[in-house]
């Protein structure tokens, strides 16, 4: 059985109890002021991230991560994964300074091992994160979703100086990173779960991207057979790579390479799409969950990118509270239909009076 999780920063908010109330016990954490926490909303035109490091030291040290875990625990949550890293753009691009950045990642991975956090989600999108060209597209009933149109990026400046950044440079840099980190990750019992480039296009704003196809994942898995060399199966992106997402789950999950799942959906193609409510996109979500069950996936699964609903501010596109609650209910319904409802018996709830 997967671990139904939510994506949170270690900064308590008044609505956290709602997650416990709808049945979420696990957290996928970002780290205070680290790379993804800064990029997760800002990347799509939402509120900018903060760089405050609350416990007086870098967010990826054992002391910081322990403090975060304890904080989540006081709110009833267990940390199932970290979806954030120390800054690593030099690592992604193979630039000078990468060895120092890799040392930070090693510090993080070893700390995660000691703390029993088994999954680290990372990505190969240099100087960016998920990219959208619209952050308020009306969908069902006027709820707002994000959207992307490649043609809208034509006039945007390059994300970084593209000189020298080729797919080969990125692949070599990824192999160098895996070589440096996988042995320690394996020893620590931590799986490095590579997230797809979002959107999965061969290049964005003048800079090539490499993790944008099923073949790229096949190549990743050929690079090292370490059990720590793993995948974040971000369904929305895979739905833009293939028409048969369940088959991709069966292929990649069949060798136990899926360590973490982002459960979401959309409508369109990689160069032109809008996101969707979990029950309103182009993918058969139930067929996906059956595929996870059949390959024995047992890691964290979290909803990703939900619509912003009536009355909510859209300063965190994709991460509104009401949409998260709807997504959680939808996933729990599918889960009980497909896996069976734990503890349910035909007589449960009936009176024997
Ligand atoms: O692009 C995606 O599909 C994502 O999973 C990101 O939105 C992710 O949540 C952020 O980059 C933070 O890790």
PDB file of N, CA, C and O in Angstrom, residues 172-225:
ATOM      1  N   UNK A 172      26.124  13.827 -18.930  1.00  0.00           N
ATOM      2  CA  UNK A 172      27.410  13.560 -18.262  1.00  0.00           C
ATOM      3  C   UNK A 172      27.373  14.061 -16.826  1.00  0.00           C
ATOM      4  O   UNK A 172      27.876  13.420 -15.907  1.00  0.00           O
ATOM      5  N   UNK A 173      26.769  15.237 -16.648  1.00  0.00           N
ATOM      6  CA  UNK A 173      26.702  15.817 -15.304  1.00  0.00           C
ATOM      7  C   UNK A 173      25.827  14.955 -14.399  1.00  0.00           C
ATOM      8  O   UNK A 173      26.134  14.766 -13.214  1.00  0.00           O
ATOM      9  N   UNK A 174      24.760  14.386 -14.965  1.00  0.00           N
ATOM     10  CA  UNK A 174      23.886  13.513 -14.167  1.00  0.00           C
ATOM     11  C   UNK A 174      24.644  12.234 -13.775  1.00  0.00           C
ATOM     12  O   UNK A 174      24.577  11.789 -12.621  1.00  0.00           O
ATOM     13  N   UNK A 175      25.388  11.680 -14.725  1.00  0.00           N
ATOM     14  CA  UNK A 175      26.151  10.459 -14.414  1.00  0.00           C
ATOM     15  C   UNK A 175      27.198  10.742 -13.339  1.00  0.00           C
ATOM     16  O   UNK A 175      27.408   9.934 -12.419  1.00  0.00           O
ATOM     17  N   UNK A 176      27.834  11.898 -13.417  1.00  0.00           N
ATOM     18  CA  UNK A 176      28.844  12.298 -12.425  1.00  0.00           C
ATOM     19  C   UNK A 176      28.193  12.394 -11.046  1.00  0.00           C
ATOM     20  O   UNK A 176      28.732  11.921 -10.040  1.00  0.00           O
ATOM     21  N   UNK A 177      27.028  12.998 -11.009  1.00  0.00           N
ATOM     22  CA  UNK A 177      26.282  13.150  -9.743  1.00  0.00           C
ATOM     23  C   UNK A 177      25.915  11.781  -9.162  1.00  0.00           C
ATOM     24  O   UNK A 177      26.129  11.506  -7.974  1.00  0.00           O
ATOM     25  N   UNK A 178      25.380  10.917 -10.021  1.00  0.00           N
ATOM     26  CA  UNK A 178      24.946   9.603  -9.522  1.00  0.00           C
ATOM     27  C   UNK A 178      26.136   8.806  -8.998  1.00  0.00           C
ATOM     28  O   UNK A 178      26.061   8.163  -7.945  1.00  0.00           O
ATOM     29  N   UNK A 179      27.234   8.875  -9.738  1.00  0.00           N
ATOM     30  CA  UNK A 179      28.473   8.188  -9.315  1.00  0.00           C
ATOM     31  C   UNK A 179      28.918   8.642  -7.933  1.00  0.00           C
ATOM     32  O   UNK A 179      29.368   7.862  -7.111  1.00  0.00           O
ATOM     33  N   UNK A 180      28.779   9.955  -7.710  1.00  0.00           N
ATOM     34  CA  UNK A 180      29.264  10.536  -6.458  1.00  0.00           C
ATOM     35  C   UNK A 180      28.316  10.257  -5.292  1.00  0.00           C
ATOM     36  O   UNK A 180      28.757  10.143  -4.155  1.00  0.00           O
ATOM     37  N   UNK A 181      27.035  10.149  -5.569  1.00  0.00           N
ATOM     38  CA  UNK A 181      26.071  10.124  -4.458  1.00  0.00           C
ATOM     39  C   UNK A 181      25.453   8.744  -4.213  1.00  0.00           C
ATOM     40  O   UNK A 181      25.126   8.394  -3.072  1.00  0.00           O
ATOM     41  N   UNK A 182      25.294   7.936  -5.272  1.00  0.00           N
ATOM     42  CA  UNK A 182      24.578   6.663  -5.082  1.00  0.00           C
ATOM     43  C   UNK A 182      25.206   5.734  -4.040  1.00  0.00           C
ATOM     44  O   UNK A 182      24.482   5.120  -3.246  1.00  0.00           O
ATOM     45  N   UNK A 183      26.550   5.594  -3.990  1.00  0.00           N
ATOM     46  CA  UNK A 183      27.096   4.661  -2.983  1.00  0.00           C
ATOM     47  C   UNK A 183      26.681   5.040  -1.555  1.00  0.00           C
ATOM     48  O   UNK A 183      26.265   4.183  -0.774  1.00  0.00           O
ATOM     49  N   UNK A 184      26.773   6.327  -1.242  1.00  0.00           N
ATOM     50  CA  UNK A 184      26.360   6.758   0.105  1.00  0.00           C
ATOM     51  C   UNK A 184      24.855   6.617   0.301  1.00  0.00           C
ATOM     52  O   UNK A 184      24.383   6.269   1.387  1.00  0.00           O
ATOM     53  N   UNK A 185      24.107   6.922  -0.755  1.00  0.00           N
ATOM     54  CA  UNK A 185      22.647   6.817  -0.651  1.00  0.00           C
ATOM     55  C   UNK A 185      22.262   5.366  -0.370  1.00  0.00           C
ATOM     56  O   UNK A 185      21.410   5.094   0.491  1.00  0.00           O
ATOM     57  N   UNK A 186      22.923   4.457  -1.076  1.00  0.00           N
ATOM     58  CA  UNK A 186      22.604   3.040  -0.883  1.00  0.00           C
ATOM     59  C   UNK A 186      22.913   2.627   0.551  1.00  0.00           C
ATOM     60  O   UNK A 186      22.113   1.964   1.214  1.00  0.00           O
ATOM     61  N   UNK A 187      24.076   3.053   1.014  1.00  0.00           N
ATOM     62  CA  UNK A 187      24.453   2.705   2.385  1.00  0.00           C
ATOM     63  C   UNK A 187      23.472   3.322   3.404  1.00  0.00           C
ATOM     64  O   UNK A 187      23.158   2.704   4.420  1.00  0.00           O
ATOM     65  N   UNK A 188      22.996   4.516   3.097  1.00  0.00           N
ATOM     66  CA  UNK A 188      22.078   5.197   4.021  1.00  0.00           C
ATOM     67  C   UNK A 188      20.649   4.676   3.909  1.00  0.00           C
ATOM     68  O   UNK A 188      19.787   5.031   4.707  1.00  0.00           O
ATOM     69  N   UNK A 189      20.371   3.862   2.869  1.00  0.00           N
ATOM     70  CA  UNK A 189      19.002   3.386   2.676  1.00  0.00           C
ATOM     71  C   UNK A 189      18.087   4.478   2.149  1.00  0.00           C
ATOM     72  O   UNK A 189      16.889   4.495   2.430  1.00  0.00           O
ATOM     73  N   UNK A 190      18.664   5.393   1.358  1.00  0.00           N
ATOM     74  CA  UNK A 190      17.878   6.502   0.798  1.00  0.00           C
ATOM     75  C   UNK A 190      17.803   6.332  -0.718  1.00  0.00           C
ATOM     76  O   UNK A 190      18.818   6.064  -1.369  1.00  0.00           O
ATOM     77  N   UNK A 191      16.603   6.484  -1.267  1.00  0.00           N
ATOM     78  CA  UNK A 191      16.446   6.373  -2.719  1.00  0.00           C
ATOM     79  C   UNK A 191      16.396   7.771  -3.338  1.00  0.00           C
ATOM     80  O   UNK A 191      15.650   8.638  -2.871  1.00  0.00           O
ATOM     81  N   UNK A 192      17.202   7.974  -4.383  1.00  0.00           N
ATOM     82  CA  UNK A 192      17.200   9.254  -5.104  1.00  0.00           C
ATOM     83  C   UNK A 192      16.179   9.131  -6.222  1.00  0.00           C
ATOM     84  O   UNK A 192      16.363   8.331  -7.145  1.00  0.00           O
ATOM     85  N   UNK A 193      15.105   9.900  -6.137  1.00  0.00           N
ATOM     86  CA  UNK A 193      13.983   9.736  -7.059  1.00  0.00           C
ATOM     87  C   UNK A 193      13.923  10.926  -8.020  1.00  0.00           C
ATOM     88  O   UNK A 193      13.502  12.021  -7.637  1.00  0.00           O
ATOM     89  N   UNK A 194      14.326  10.693  -9.258  1.00  0.00           N
ATOM     90  CA  UNK A 194      14.454  11.794 -10.229  1.00  0.00           C
ATOM     91  C   UNK A 194      13.079  12.194 -10.794  1.00  0.00           C
ATOM     92  O   UNK A 194      12.362  11.387 -11.380  1.00  0.00           O
ATOM     93  N   UNK A 195      12.744  13.462 -10.613  1.00  0.00           N
ATOM     94  CA  UNK A 195      11.479  14.040 -11.108  1.00  0.00           C
ATOM     95  C   UNK A 195      11.647  14.426 -12.575  1.00  0.00           C
ATOM     96  O   UNK A 195      12.710  14.898 -12.970  1.00  0.00           O
ATOM     97  N   UNK A 196      10.602  14.264 -13.391  1.00  0.00           N
ATOM     98  CA  UNK A 196      10.714  14.696 -14.790  1.00  0.00           C
ATOM     99  C   UNK A 196      10.849  16.213 -14.921  1.00  0.00           C
ATOM    100  O   UNK A 196      10.448  16.966 -14.035  1.00  0.00           O
ATOM    101  N   UNK A 197      11.376  16.634 -16.045  1.00  0.00           N
ATOM    102  CA  UNK A 197      11.362  18.053 -16.396  1.00  0.00           C
ATOM    103  C   UNK A 197       9.908  18.429 -16.684  1.00  0.00           C
ATOM    104  O   UNK A 197       9.205  17.707 -17.375  1.00  0.00           O
ATOM    105  N   UNK A 198       9.497  19.540 -16.148  1.00  0.00           N
ATOM    106  CA  UNK A 198       8.097  19.936 -16.276  1.00  0.00           C
ATOM    107  C   UNK A 198       8.012  21.302 -16.932  1.00  0.00           C
ATOM    108  O   UNK A 198       8.455  22.285 -16.338  1.00  0.00           O
ATOM    109  N   UNK A 199       7.423  21.443 -18.119  1.00  0.00           N
ATOM    110  CA  UNK A 199       6.879  20.394 -18.966  1.00  0.00           C
ATOM    111  C   UNK A 199       7.997  19.555 -19.593  1.00  0.00           C
ATOM    112  O   UNK A 199       9.123  20.035 -19.747  1.00  0.00           O
ATOM    113  N   UNK A 200       7.651  18.316 -19.981  1.00  0.00           N
ATOM    114  CA  UNK A 200       8.666  17.424 -20.549  1.00  0.00           C
ATOM    115  C   UNK A 200       8.950  17.752 -22.014  1.00  0.00           C
ATOM    116  O   UNK A 200       8.473  17.099 -22.925  1.00  0.00           O
ATOM    117  N   UNK A 201       9.728  18.797 -22.208  1.00  0.00           N
ATOM    118  CA  UNK A 201      10.099  19.257 -23.552  1.00  0.00           C
ATOM    119  C   UNK A 201      11.609  19.115 -23.707  1.00  0.00           C
ATOM    120  O   UNK A 201      12.334  19.161 -22.714  1.00  0.00           O
ATOM    121  N   UNK A 202      12.102  18.983 -24.923  1.00  0.00           N
ATOM    122  CA  UNK A 202      13.556  18.826 -25.117  1.00  0.00           C
ATOM    123  C   UNK A 202      14.355  20.094 -24.795  1.00  0.00           C
ATOM    124  O   UNK A 202      15.565  20.030 -24.573  1.00  0.00           O
ATOM    125  N   UNK A 203      13.676  21.227 -24.749  1.00  0.00           N
ATOM    126  CA  UNK A 203      14.370  22.474 -24.398  1.00  0.00           C
ATOM    127  C   UNK A 203      13.334  23.464 -23.915  1.00  0.00           C
ATOM    128  O   UNK A 203      12.161  23.390 -24.289  1.00  0.00           O
ATOM    129  N   UNK A 204      13.754  24.376 -23.059  1.00  0.00           N
ATOM    130  CA  UNK A 204      12.847  25.437 -22.619  1.00  0.00           C
ATOM    131  C   UNK A 204      13.643  26.720 -22.502  1.00  0.00           C
ATOM    132  O   UNK A 204      14.712  26.754 -21.881  1.00  0.00           O
ATOM    133  N   UNK A 205      13.100  27.778 -23.081  1.00  0.00           N
ATOM    134  CA  UNK A 205      13.743  29.101 -23.029  1.00  0.00           C
ATOM    135  C   UNK A 205      15.233  29.004 -23.331  1.00  0.00           C
ATOM    136  O   UNK A 205      16.077  29.489 -22.601  1.00  0.00           O
ATOM    137  N   UNK A 206      15.527  28.323 -24.424  1.00  0.00           N
ATOM    138  CA  UNK A 206      16.896  28.287 -24.929  1.00  0.00           C
ATOM    139  C   UNK A 206      17.807  27.280 -24.254  1.00  0.00           C
ATOM    140  O   UNK A 206      18.955  27.120 -24.655  1.00  0.00           O
ATOM    141  N   UNK A 207      17.315  26.598 -23.221  1.00  0.00           N
ATOM    142  CA  UNK A 207      18.191  25.667 -22.505  1.00  0.00           C
ATOM    143  C   UNK A 207      17.674  24.235 -22.680  1.00  0.00           C
ATOM    144  O   UNK A 207      16.498  23.965 -22.415  1.00  0.00           O
ATOM    145  N   UNK A 208      18.553  23.311 -23.126  1.00  0.00           N
ATOM    146  CA  UNK A 208      18.106  21.925 -23.286  1.00  0.00           C
ATOM    147  C   UNK A 208      17.689  21.305 -21.951  1.00  0.00           C
ATOM    148  O   UNK A 208      18.172  21.710 -20.893  1.00  0.00           O
ATOM    149  N   UNK A 209      16.775  20.338 -22.031  1.00  0.00           N
ATOM    150  CA  UNK A 209      16.349  19.560 -20.868  1.00  0.00           C
ATOM    151  C   UNK A 209      16.435  18.100 -21.285  1.00  0.00           C
ATOM    152  O   UNK A 209      16.225  17.773 -22.453  1.00  0.00           O
ATOM    153  N   UNK A 210      16.720  17.220 -20.337  1.00  0.00           N
ATOM    154  CA  UNK A 210      16.921  15.821 -20.747  1.00  0.00           C
ATOM    155  C   UNK A 210      15.927  14.830 -20.146  1.00  0.00           C
ATOM    156  O   UNK A 210      15.756  13.742 -20.687  1.00  0.00           O
ATOM    157  N   UNK A 211      15.252  15.183 -19.053  1.00  0.00           N
ATOM    158  CA  UNK A 211      14.403  14.168 -18.405  1.00  0.00           C
ATOM    159  C   UNK A 211      12.964  14.387 -18.855  1.00  0.00           C
ATOM    160  O   UNK A 211      12.092  14.798 -18.091  1.00  0.00           O
ATOM    161  N   UNK A 212      12.745  14.143 -20.148  1.00  0.00           N
ATOM    162  CA  UNK A 212      11.455  14.502 -20.723  1.00  0.00           C
ATOM    163  C   UNK A 212      10.841  13.406 -21.591  1.00  0.00           C
ATOM    164  O   UNK A 212       9.984  13.692 -22.422  1.00  0.00           O
ATOM    165  N   UNK A 213      11.248  12.159 -21.382  1.00  0.00           N
ATOM    166  CA  UNK A 213      10.647  11.066 -22.152  1.00  0.00           C
ATOM    167  C   UNK A 213      10.821   9.751 -21.390  1.00  0.00           C
ATOM    168  O   UNK A 213      11.663   9.654 -20.485  1.00  0.00           O
ATOM    169  N   UNK A 214      10.060   8.750 -21.823  1.00  0.00           N
ATOM    170  CA  UNK A 214      10.233   7.429 -21.212  1.00  0.00           C
ATOM    171  C   UNK A 214      11.630   6.892 -21.492  1.00  0.00           C
ATOM    172  O   UNK A 214      12.247   6.253 -20.641  1.00  0.00           O
ATOM    173  N   UNK A 215      12.126   7.181 -22.700  1.00  0.00           N
ATOM    174  CA  UNK A 215      13.487   6.718 -23.028  1.00  0.00           C
ATOM    175  C   UNK A 215      14.531   7.316 -22.096  1.00  0.00           C
ATOM    176  O   UNK A 215      15.513   6.670 -21.756  1.00  0.00           O
ATOM    177  N   UNK A 216      14.295   8.562 -21.686  1.00  0.00           N
ATOM    178  CA  UNK A 216      15.247   9.182 -20.755  1.00  0.00           C
ATOM    179  C   UNK A 216      15.274   8.388 -19.452  1.00  0.00           C
ATOM    180  O   UNK A 216      16.341   8.161 -18.864  1.00  0.00           O
ATOM    181  N   UNK A 217      14.100   7.953 -18.991  1.00  0.00           N
ATOM    182  CA  UNK A 217      14.065   7.154 -17.753  1.00  0.00           C
ATOM    183  C   UNK A 217      14.708   5.784 -17.953  1.00  0.00           C
ATOM    184  O   UNK A 217      15.368   5.267 -17.050  1.00  0.00           O
ATOM    185  N   UNK A 218      14.518   5.202 -19.146  1.00  0.00           N
ATOM    186  CA  UNK A 218      15.185   3.910 -19.408  1.00  0.00           C
ATOM    187  C   UNK A 218      16.696   4.117 -19.347  1.00  0.00           C
ATOM    188  O   UNK A 218      17.428   3.312 -18.781  1.00  0.00           O
ATOM    189  N   UNK A 219      17.153   5.223 -19.915  1.00  0.00           N
ATOM    190  CA  UNK A 219      18.590   5.520 -19.888  1.00  0.00           C
ATOM    191  C   UNK A 219      19.070   5.748 -18.458  1.00  0.00           C
ATOM    192  O   UNK A 219      20.143   5.277 -18.076  1.00  0.00           O
ATOM    193  N   UNK A 220      18.285   6.487 -17.671  1.00  0.00           N
ATOM    194  CA  UNK A 220      18.650   6.711 -16.265  1.00  0.00           C
ATOM    195  C   UNK A 220      18.854   5.367 -15.559  1.00  0.00           C
ATOM    196  O   UNK A 220      19.849   5.167 -14.850  1.00  0.00           O
ATOM    197  N   UNK A 221      17.918   4.451 -15.782  1.00  0.00           N
ATOM    198  CA  UNK A 221      17.997   3.172 -15.058  1.00  0.00           C
ATOM    199  C   UNK A 221      19.156   2.316 -15.554  1.00  0.00           C
ATOM    200  O   UNK A 221      19.717   1.532 -14.785  1.00  0.00           O
ATOM    201  N   UNK A 222      19.539   2.505 -16.828  1.00  0.00           N
ATOM    202  CA  UNK A 222      20.725   1.782 -17.328  1.00  0.00           C
ATOM    203  C   UNK A 222      22.012   2.351 -16.745  1.00  0.00           C
ATOM    204  O   UNK A 222      23.026   1.662 -16.680  1.00  0.00           O
ATOM    205  N   UNK A 223      21.981   3.615 -16.330  1.00  0.00           N
ATOM    206  CA  UNK A 223      23.198   4.272 -15.827  1.00  0.00           C
ATOM    207  C   UNK A 223      23.704   3.584 -14.561  1.00  0.00           C
ATOM    208  O   UNK A 223      24.905   3.479 -14.339  1.00  0.00           O
ATOM    209  N   UNK A 224      22.791   3.130 -13.714  1.00  0.00           N
ATOM    210  CA  UNK A 224      23.221   2.431 -12.503  1.00  0.00           C
ATOM    211  C   UNK A 224      22.107   1.506 -12.047  1.00  0.00           C
ATOM    212  O   UNK A 224      20.933   1.896 -12.054  1.00  0.00           O
ATOM    213  N   UNK A 225      22.489   0.304 -11.640  1.00  0.00           N
ATOM    214  CA  UNK A 225      21.459  -0.638 -11.169  1.00  0.00           C
ATOM    215  C   UNK A 225      21.284  -0.543  -9.652  1.00  0.00           C
ATOM    216  O   UNK A 225      20.636  -1.389  -9.049  1.00  0.00           O
TER     217      UNK A 225
END
